[in-house]
PDB file of C-alpha atoms and ligand atoms in Angstrom:
ATOM      1  CA  MET A  21      -0.241  28.236  35.970  1.00 98.00           C
ATOM      2  CA  LYS A  22       0.355  25.800  39.190  1.00 98.00           C
ATOM      3  CA  VAL A  23       3.425  25.479  41.337  1.00 98.00           C
ATOM      4  CA  LEU A  24       3.550  22.714  43.793  1.00 98.00           C
ATOM      5  CA  GLY A  25       5.274  23.900  47.184  1.00 98.00           C
ATOM      6  CA  VAL A  26       6.514  21.070  48.703  1.00 98.00           C
ATOM      7  CA  SER A  27       8.114  21.629  51.916  1.00 98.00           C
ATOM      8  CA  GLY A  28      10.678  19.050  53.630  1.00 98.00           C
ATOM      9  CA  SER A  29       9.408  19.560  57.001  1.00 98.00           C
ATOM     10  CA  LEU A  30       6.514  18.072  58.392  1.00 98.00           C
ATOM     11  CA  ARG A  31       6.822  20.600  61.764  1.00 97.00           C
ATOM     12  CA  ALA A  32       3.597  22.446  62.214  1.00 97.00           C
ATOM     13  CA  ASP A  33       5.559  25.684  62.663  1.00 96.00           C
ATOM     14  CA  SER A  34       8.122  25.099  59.890  1.00 97.00           C
ATOM     15  CA  HIS A  35      10.271  27.845  59.099  1.00 97.00           C
ATOM     16  CA  ASN A  36      10.423  25.902  55.390  1.00 98.00           C
ATOM     17  CA  THR A  37       6.918  25.794  55.050  1.00 97.00           C
ATOM     18  CA  LEU A  38       6.800  29.830  56.050  1.00 97.00           C
ATOM     19  CA  LEU A  39       9.494  30.428  53.197  1.00 97.00           C
ATOM     20  CA  LEU A  40       7.061  28.742  50.553  1.00 98.00           C
ATOM     21  CA  ARG A  41       4.394  30.887  51.904  1.00 97.00           C
ATOM     22  CA  GLY A  42       6.274  33.931  51.379  1.00 97.00           C
ATOM     23  CA  ALA A  43       6.986  32.525  47.596  1.00 97.00           C
ATOM     24  CA  ALA A  44       3.706  32.686  46.840  1.00 97.00           C
ATOM     25  CA  GLU A  45       2.909  36.546  47.926  1.00 96.00           C
ATOM     26  CA  LEU A  46       5.926  37.182  44.909  1.00 96.00           C
ATOM     27  CA  LEU A  47       4.425  35.070  41.999  1.00 97.00           C
ATOM     28  CA  PRO A  48       3.167  37.366  39.271  1.00 97.00           C
ATOM     29  CA  ALA A  49      -0.846  37.293  38.558  1.00 97.00           C
ATOM     30  CA  GLY A  50      -2.321  33.786  36.908  1.00 97.00           C
ATOM     31  CA  VAL A  51       0.692  31.965  38.659  1.00 98.00           C
ATOM     32  CA  GLU A  52      -0.902  29.925  41.801  1.00 98.00           C
ATOM     33  CA  LEU A  53       1.539  28.243  44.212  1.00 98.00           C
ATOM     34  CA  GLU A  54      -0.793  25.001  45.970  1.00 98.00           C
ATOM     35  CA  LEU A  55       0.991  23.716  48.889  1.00 98.00           C
ATOM     36  CA  TRP A  56       1.380  19.784  49.281  1.00 98.00           C
ATOM     37  CA  HIS A  57       0.313  18.244  52.442  1.00 98.00           C
ATOM     38  CA  GLY A  58       1.112  14.788  51.774  1.00 98.00           C
ATOM     39  CA  LEU A  59       4.533  14.612  52.915  1.00 98.00           C
ATOM     40  CA  ARG A  60       3.450  12.632  56.123  1.00 98.00           C
ATOM     41  CA  ASP A  61       1.086  10.235  54.706  1.00 98.00           C
ATOM     42  CA  VAL A  62       3.846   8.413  52.390  1.00 98.00           C
ATOM     43  CA  PRO A  63       4.676   5.005  53.493  1.00 98.00           C
ATOM     44  CA  PRO A  64       8.615   3.901  53.467  1.00 98.00           C
ATOM     45  CA  TYR A  65       9.798   3.351  49.766  1.00 98.00           C
ATOM     46  CA  ASP A  66       9.204  -0.516  49.200  1.00 98.00           C
ATOM     47  CA  GLU A  67      10.186  -1.845  45.604  1.00 98.00           C
ATOM     48  CA  ASP A  68       7.835  -4.905  46.457  1.00 98.00           C
ATOM     49  CA  SER A  69       4.964  -2.186  46.968  1.00 98.00           C
ATOM     50  CA  ASP A  70       5.709   0.054  43.958  1.00 98.00           C
ATOM     51  CA  VAL A  71       3.300  -2.167  41.591  1.00 97.00           C
ATOM     52  CA  GLU A  72      -0.197  -0.810  40.169  1.00 96.00           C
ATOM     53  CA  PRO A  73      -2.264   0.186  42.068  1.00 97.00           C
ATOM     54  CA  ALA A  74       0.365   2.058  44.170  1.00 97.00           C
ATOM     55  CA  PRO A  75      -0.433   3.207  47.759  1.00 98.00           C
ATOM     56  CA  PRO A  76      -2.923   5.694  47.966  1.00 98.00           C
ATOM     57  CA  ALA A  77      -0.590   8.293  49.570  1.00 98.00           C
ATOM     58  CA  VAL A  78       1.707   7.500  46.681  1.00 98.00           C
ATOM     59  CA  ALA A  79      -0.748   7.536  43.689  1.00 98.00           C
ATOM     60  CA  ALA A  80      -1.765  11.228  45.632  1.00 98.00           C
ATOM     61  CA  LEU A  81       1.666  12.192  45.356  1.00 98.00           C
ATOM     62  CA  ARG A  82       1.824  11.513  41.946  1.00 98.00           C
ATOM     63  CA  ALA A  83      -0.892  12.722  40.962  1.00 98.00           C
ATOM     64  CA  ALA A  84      -0.132  16.233  42.275  1.00 98.00           C
ATOM     65  CA  LEU A  85       3.168  15.929  40.706  1.00 98.00           C
ATOM     66  CA  ALA A  86       1.399  15.243  37.211  1.00 98.00           C
ATOM     67  CA  GLY A  87      -0.678  18.440  37.605  1.00 98.00           C
ATOM     68  CA  ALA A  88       1.483  20.871  38.401  1.00 98.00           C
ATOM     69  CA  ASP A  89       3.095  22.990  35.875  1.00 98.00           C
ATOM     70  CA  ALA A  90       6.077  23.422  38.179  1.00 98.00           C
ATOM     71  CA  VAL A  91       7.452  22.678  41.668  1.00 98.00           C
ATOM     72  CA  LEU A  92       8.949  24.534  44.372  1.00 98.00           C
ATOM     73  CA  PHE A  93      10.932  22.684  47.016  1.00 98.00           C
ATOM     74  CA  ALA A  94      11.995  23.972  50.508  1.00 98.00           C
ATOM     75  CA  THR A  95      14.189  21.771  52.375  1.00 98.00           C
ATOM     76  CA  PRO A  96      15.435  21.802  55.999  1.00 98.00           C
ATOM     77  CA  GLU A  97      18.950  20.523  56.570  1.00 97.00           C
ATOM     78  CA  TYR A  98      18.947  17.623  58.761  1.00 97.00           C
ATOM     79  CA  ASN A  99      22.493  15.914  59.268  1.00 97.00           C
ATOM     80  CA  SER A 100      23.971  17.801  56.631  1.00 96.00           C
ATOM     81  CA  SER A 101      21.407  16.364  53.990  1.00 97.00           C
ATOM     82  CA  VAL A 102      18.138  16.400  52.493  1.00 98.00           C
ATOM     83  CA  PRO A 103      15.393  15.035  55.533  1.00 98.00           C
ATOM     84  CA  GLY A 104      14.632  11.431  55.237  1.00 98.00           C
ATOM     85  CA  GLN A 105      10.900  12.161  54.452  1.00 98.00           C
ATOM     86  CA  LEU A 106      11.695  14.393  51.444  1.00 98.00           C
ATOM     87  CA  LYS A 107      14.162  11.485  50.053  1.00 98.00           C
ATOM     88  CA  ASN A 108      11.427   8.863  50.660  1.00 98.00           C
ATOM     89  CA  ALA A 109       8.922  10.723  48.932  1.00 98.00           C
ATOM     90  CA  LEU A 110      11.216  11.335  45.797  1.00 98.00           C
ATOM     91  CA  ASP A 111      12.163   7.993  45.787  1.00 98.00           C
ATOM     92  CA  TRP A 112       8.418   6.998  44.776  1.00 98.00           C
ATOM     93  CA  ALA A 113       8.035   9.921  42.713  1.00 98.00           C
ATOM     94  CA  SER A 114      10.951   8.623  40.838  1.00 98.00           C
ATOM     95  CA  ARG A 115       9.359   5.629  39.598  1.00 97.00           C
ATOM     96  CA  PRO A 116       9.080   4.085  36.689  1.00 96.00           C
ATOM     97  CA  LEU A 117      12.076   6.291  35.935  1.00 93.00           C
ATOM     98  CA  ALA A 118      11.152   6.461  31.951  1.00 94.00           C
ATOM     99  CA  THR A 119       7.959   8.078  32.527  1.00 95.00           C
ATOM    100  CA  ASN A 120       8.019   9.402  36.137  1.00 98.00           C
ATOM    101  CA  PRO A 121       5.790  13.004  36.919  1.00 98.00           C
ATOM    102  CA  LEU A 122       8.870  14.552  37.680  1.00 98.00           C
ATOM    103  CA  ARG A 123      10.484  13.776  34.270  1.00 98.00           C
ATOM    104  CA  ASN A 124      11.263  17.137  32.473  1.00 97.00           C
ATOM    105  CA  LEU A 125       9.336  19.118  34.953  1.00 98.00           C
ATOM    106  CA  PRO A 126      10.697  22.326  35.740  1.00 98.00           C
ATOM    107  CA  VAL A 127      11.663  22.415  39.800  1.00 98.00           C
ATOM    108  CA  ALA A 128      13.232  24.760  42.182  1.00 98.00           C
ATOM    109  CA  VAL A 129      15.174  24.199  45.544  1.00 98.00           C
ATOM    110  CA  VAL A 130      15.041  27.115  48.397  1.00 98.00           C
ATOM    111  CA  GLY A 131      15.807  26.304  52.148  1.00 98.00           C
ATOM    112  CA  ALA A 132      15.725  27.215  55.347  1.00 97.00           C
ATOM    113  CA  SER A 133      17.639  26.385  58.975  1.00 97.00           C
ATOM    114  CA  THR A 134      17.989  28.156  62.031  1.00 95.00           C
ATOM    115  CA  GLY A 135      21.675  27.991  61.713  1.00 94.00           C
ATOM    116  CA  ALA A 136      24.432  30.178  59.522  1.00 95.00           C
ATOM    117  CA  PHE A 137      24.385  28.344  56.421  1.00 94.00           C
ATOM    118  CA  GLY A 138      20.513  28.202  55.686  1.00 92.00           C
ATOM    119  CA  ALA A 139      20.725  24.536  54.510  1.00 96.00           C
ATOM    120  CA  VAL A 140      23.252  24.818  51.480  1.00 97.00           C
ATOM    121  CA  TRP A 141      24.514  21.276  51.384  1.00 98.00           C
ATOM    122  CA  ALA A 142      20.771  19.617  51.839  1.00 98.00           C
ATOM    123  CA  GLN A 143      19.916  21.977  48.868  1.00 98.00           C
ATOM    124  CA  ALA A 144      23.016  20.612  46.890  1.00 98.00           C
ATOM    125  CA  GLU A 145      21.832  17.091  47.765  1.00 98.00           C
ATOM    126  CA  LEU A 146      18.235  17.818  46.609  1.00 98.00           C
ATOM    127  CA  ARG A 147      18.653  19.365  43.323  1.00 98.00           C
ATOM    128  CA  LYS A 148      21.263  16.048  42.805  1.00 98.00           C
ATOM    129  CA  VAL A 149      18.373  13.938  43.523  1.00 98.00           C
ATOM    130  CA  LEU A 150      15.971  15.966  41.626  1.00 98.00           C
ATOM    131  CA  ALA A 151      18.122  15.647  38.385  1.00 98.00           C
ATOM    132  CA  ALA A 152      18.384  11.995  38.855  1.00 98.00           C
ATOM    133  CA  THR A 153      14.978  11.898  38.405  1.00 98.00           C
ATOM    134  CA  GLY A 154      14.756  13.760  35.128  1.00 98.00           C
ATOM    135  CA  ALA A 155      13.601  16.958  36.520  1.00 98.00           C
ATOM    136  CA  ARG A 156      14.742  20.194  34.983  1.00 98.00           C
ATOM    137  CA  VAL A 157      16.447  21.868  37.919  1.00 98.00           C
ATOM    138  CA  VAL A 158      16.221  25.628  37.461  1.00 97.00           C
ATOM    139  CA  GLU A 159      19.400  27.753  38.795  1.00 93.00           C
ATOM    140  CA  GLY A 160      19.085  29.560  42.049  1.00 91.00           C
ATOM    141  CA  GLU A 161      19.676  29.372  45.629  1.00 90.00           C
ATOM    142  CA  VAL A 162      18.139  30.759  48.278  1.00 96.00           C
ATOM    143  CA  ALA A 163      20.114  29.405  51.702  1.00 97.00           C
ATOM    144  CA  VAL A 164      17.926  31.434  54.546  1.00 96.00           C
ATOM    145  CA  GLY A 165      20.345  31.144  57.249  1.00 97.00           C
ATOM    146  CA  HIS A 166      18.848  31.983  60.888  1.00 96.00           C
ATOM    147  CA  ALA A 167      15.236  31.886  59.608  1.00 96.00           C
ATOM    148  CA  HIS A 168      13.608  32.699  62.853  1.00 94.00           C
ATOM    149  CA  GLU A 169      14.419  35.795  62.607  1.00 94.00           C
ATOM    150  CA  LYS A 170      13.905  36.162  58.498  1.00 95.00           C
ATOM    151  CA  LEU A 171      10.194  35.178  58.474  1.00 95.00           C
ATOM    152  CA  ALA A 172       6.810  36.013  60.181  1.00 93.00           C
ATOM    153  CA  ALA A 173       4.238  34.006  61.351  1.00 89.00           C
ATOM    154  CA  GLY A 174       2.137  33.551  57.552  1.00 88.00           C
ATOM    155  CA  GLY A 175       5.252  33.828  55.694  1.00 85.00           C
ATOM    156  CA  ALA A 176       5.813  37.612  55.324  1.00 90.00           C
ATOM    157  CA  LEU A 177       9.648  38.444  54.414  1.00 92.00           C
ATOM    158  CA  LEU A 178      11.276  40.549  56.830  1.00 91.00           C
ATOM    159  CA  ASP A 179      14.287  40.505  54.944  1.00 92.00           C
ATOM    160  CA  GLU A 180      14.986  42.720  51.878  1.00 93.00           C
ATOM    161  CA  ASN A 181      17.302  40.774  50.548  1.00 94.00           C
ATOM    162  CA  LEU A 182      15.734  37.668  51.023  1.00 95.00           C
ATOM    163  CA  ARG A 183      12.775  39.042  49.124  1.00 96.00           C
ATOM    164  CA  ASP A 184      15.273  39.432  46.276  1.00 96.00           C
ATOM    165  CA  GLN A 185      16.844  36.467  45.832  1.00 96.00           C
ATOM    166  CA  LEU A 186      13.403  34.642  46.274  1.00 97.00           C
ATOM    167  CA  LEU A 187      11.929  36.467  43.388  1.00 97.00           C
ATOM    168  CA  GLU A 188      14.903  35.758  41.370  1.00 97.00           C
ATOM    169  CA  VAL A 189      14.132  31.701  41.561  1.00 98.00           C
ATOM    170  CA  THR A 190      10.467  31.983  41.186  1.00 98.00           C
ATOM    171  CA  ASP A 191      10.955  34.369  38.549  1.00 98.00           C
ATOM    172  CA  GLY A 192      13.207  31.689  36.561  1.00 98.00           C
ATOM    173  CA  LEU A 193      10.890  28.685  37.636  1.00 98.00           C
ATOM    174  CA  VAL A 194       7.743  30.649  35.705  1.00 98.00           C
ATOM    175  CA  GLU A 195      10.037  31.383  32.850  1.00 98.00           C
ATOM    176  CA  ALA A 196      11.247  27.453  32.618  1.00 98.00           C
ATOM    177  CA  VAL A 197       7.688  26.702  32.761  1.00 98.00           C
ATOM    178  CA  ARG A 198       6.966  29.073  29.934  1.00 97.00           C
ATOM    179  CA  MET A 199       9.941  28.107  27.895  1.00 96.00           C
ATOM    180  CA  ARG A 200       8.885  24.518  28.441  1.00 96.00           C
ATOM    181  CA  THR A 201       5.186  25.101  27.557  1.00 95.00           C
ATOM    182  CA  ALA A 202       6.339  26.707  23.926  1.00 95.00           C
ATOM    183  CA  ALA A 203       8.632  24.050  23.145  1.00 95.00           C
ATOM    184  CA  MET A 204       5.588  21.792  23.421  1.00 92.00           C
ATOM    185  CA  ALA A 205       3.193  23.697  21.210  1.00 94.00           C
ATOM    186  CA  ALA A 206       6.029  24.153  18.771  1.00 91.00           C
TER     187      ALA A 206
HETATM  188  C1  FMN B  22      17.573  15.798  62.900  1.00 88.29           C
HETATM  189  C2  FMN B  22      17.861  17.056  62.596  1.00 88.29           C
HETATM  190  C3  FMN B  22      19.084  17.472  61.947  1.00 88.29           C
HETATM  191  C4  FMN B  22      19.327  18.957  61.747  1.00 88.29           C
HETATM  192  N1  FMN B  22      20.510  18.820  61.191  1.00 88.29           N
HETATM  193  C5  FMN B  22      21.095  20.147  60.925  1.00 88.29           C
HETATM  194  C6  FMN B  22      22.049  20.564  60.170  1.00 88.29           C
HETATM  195  O1  FMN B  22      23.085  19.386  59.485  1.00 88.29           O
HETATM  196  N2  FMN B  22      22.121  21.544  59.503  1.00 88.29           N
HETATM  197  C7  FMN B  22      21.772  22.852  59.770  1.00 88.29           C
HETATM  198  O2  FMN B  22      21.533  23.931  59.123  1.00 88.29           O
HETATM  199  N3  FMN B  22      20.561  22.515  60.685  1.00 88.29           N
HETATM  200  C8  FMN B  22      20.437  21.305  61.066  1.00 88.29           C
HETATM  201  N4  FMN B  22      19.132  21.090  61.704  1.00 88.29           N
HETATM  202  C9  FMN B  22      18.481  22.258  62.192  1.00 88.29           C
HETATM  203  C10 FMN B  22      17.254  22.825  61.129  1.00 88.29           C
HETATM  204  O3  FMN B  22      17.693  23.589  60.159  1.00 88.29           O
HETATM  205  C11 FMN B  22      16.179  23.569  62.097  1.00 88.29           C
HETATM  206  O4  FMN B  22      15.838  22.882  62.851  1.00 88.29           O
HETATM  207  C12 FMN B  22      15.244  24.341  60.698  1.00 88.29           C
HETATM  208  O5  FMN B  22      14.595  25.040  61.541  1.00 88.29           O
HETATM  209  C13 FMN B  22      14.424  22.732  60.773  1.00 88.29           C
HETATM  210  O6  FMN B  22      13.400  23.453  59.426  1.00 88.29           O
HETATM  211  P1  FMN B  22      12.366  23.439  59.800  1.00 88.29           P
HETATM  212  O7  FMN B  22      12.055  24.881  60.795  1.00 88.29           O
HETATM  213  O8  FMN B  22      11.440  24.467  58.357  1.00 88.29           O
HETATM  214  O9  FMN B  22      11.245  22.521  60.506  1.00 88.29           O
HETATM  215  C14 FMN B  22      19.093  19.794  62.326  1.00 88.29           C
HETATM  216  C15 FMN B  22      17.882  19.481  63.097  1.00 88.29           C
HETATM  217  C16 FMN B  22      17.110  18.118  63.083  1.00 88.29           C
HETATM  218  C17 FMN B  22      16.007  18.395  63.662  1.00 88.29           C
END
């Protein structure tokens, strides 16, 4: 089973990317998390360019989603919302709406910020956007406030509560994939 990890931050030392690395350590045997590195390359959404063939970075994004069994998003909060670069990528991924690669795909959202609230508003907005694309948004929230104190370089989780919360979300995501696979085979 392959889980695509999408960080909403482009920063090299991103806490959100570290959070995904930490989540990767919690996945059961047989489930791998692959970090997606293409966010920086996705051009601004332009409906005139949203034709076949798609811009290469967009085609790569759509292929990465189509090749994943699930997606785990970790988002920062920029001005109380989803970072523009992540929203932009999802706008590309959402088209065409009826057949987009997010449709029915199990996804989960977590988030980290250096402030107290752990990107809760951005997470809520990201869940709303993902639901609009047709993705199957798995319940559960991990809001990592004061992220610089809870994540070590490499993604080691320094907080036991954080580990438990993250495990609940990753378990829920894996379970959603299993249920979807079973439903498709029936
Ligand atoms: C443009 C900008 C806007 C921000 N707005 C918020 C905000 O509304 N709420 C919040 O908690 N943190 C805000 N922050 C702080 C980020 O959450 C913090 O820098 C976080 O560590 C970024 O995630 P990253 O470490 O994954 O890059 C903002 C940071 C930037 C650069």
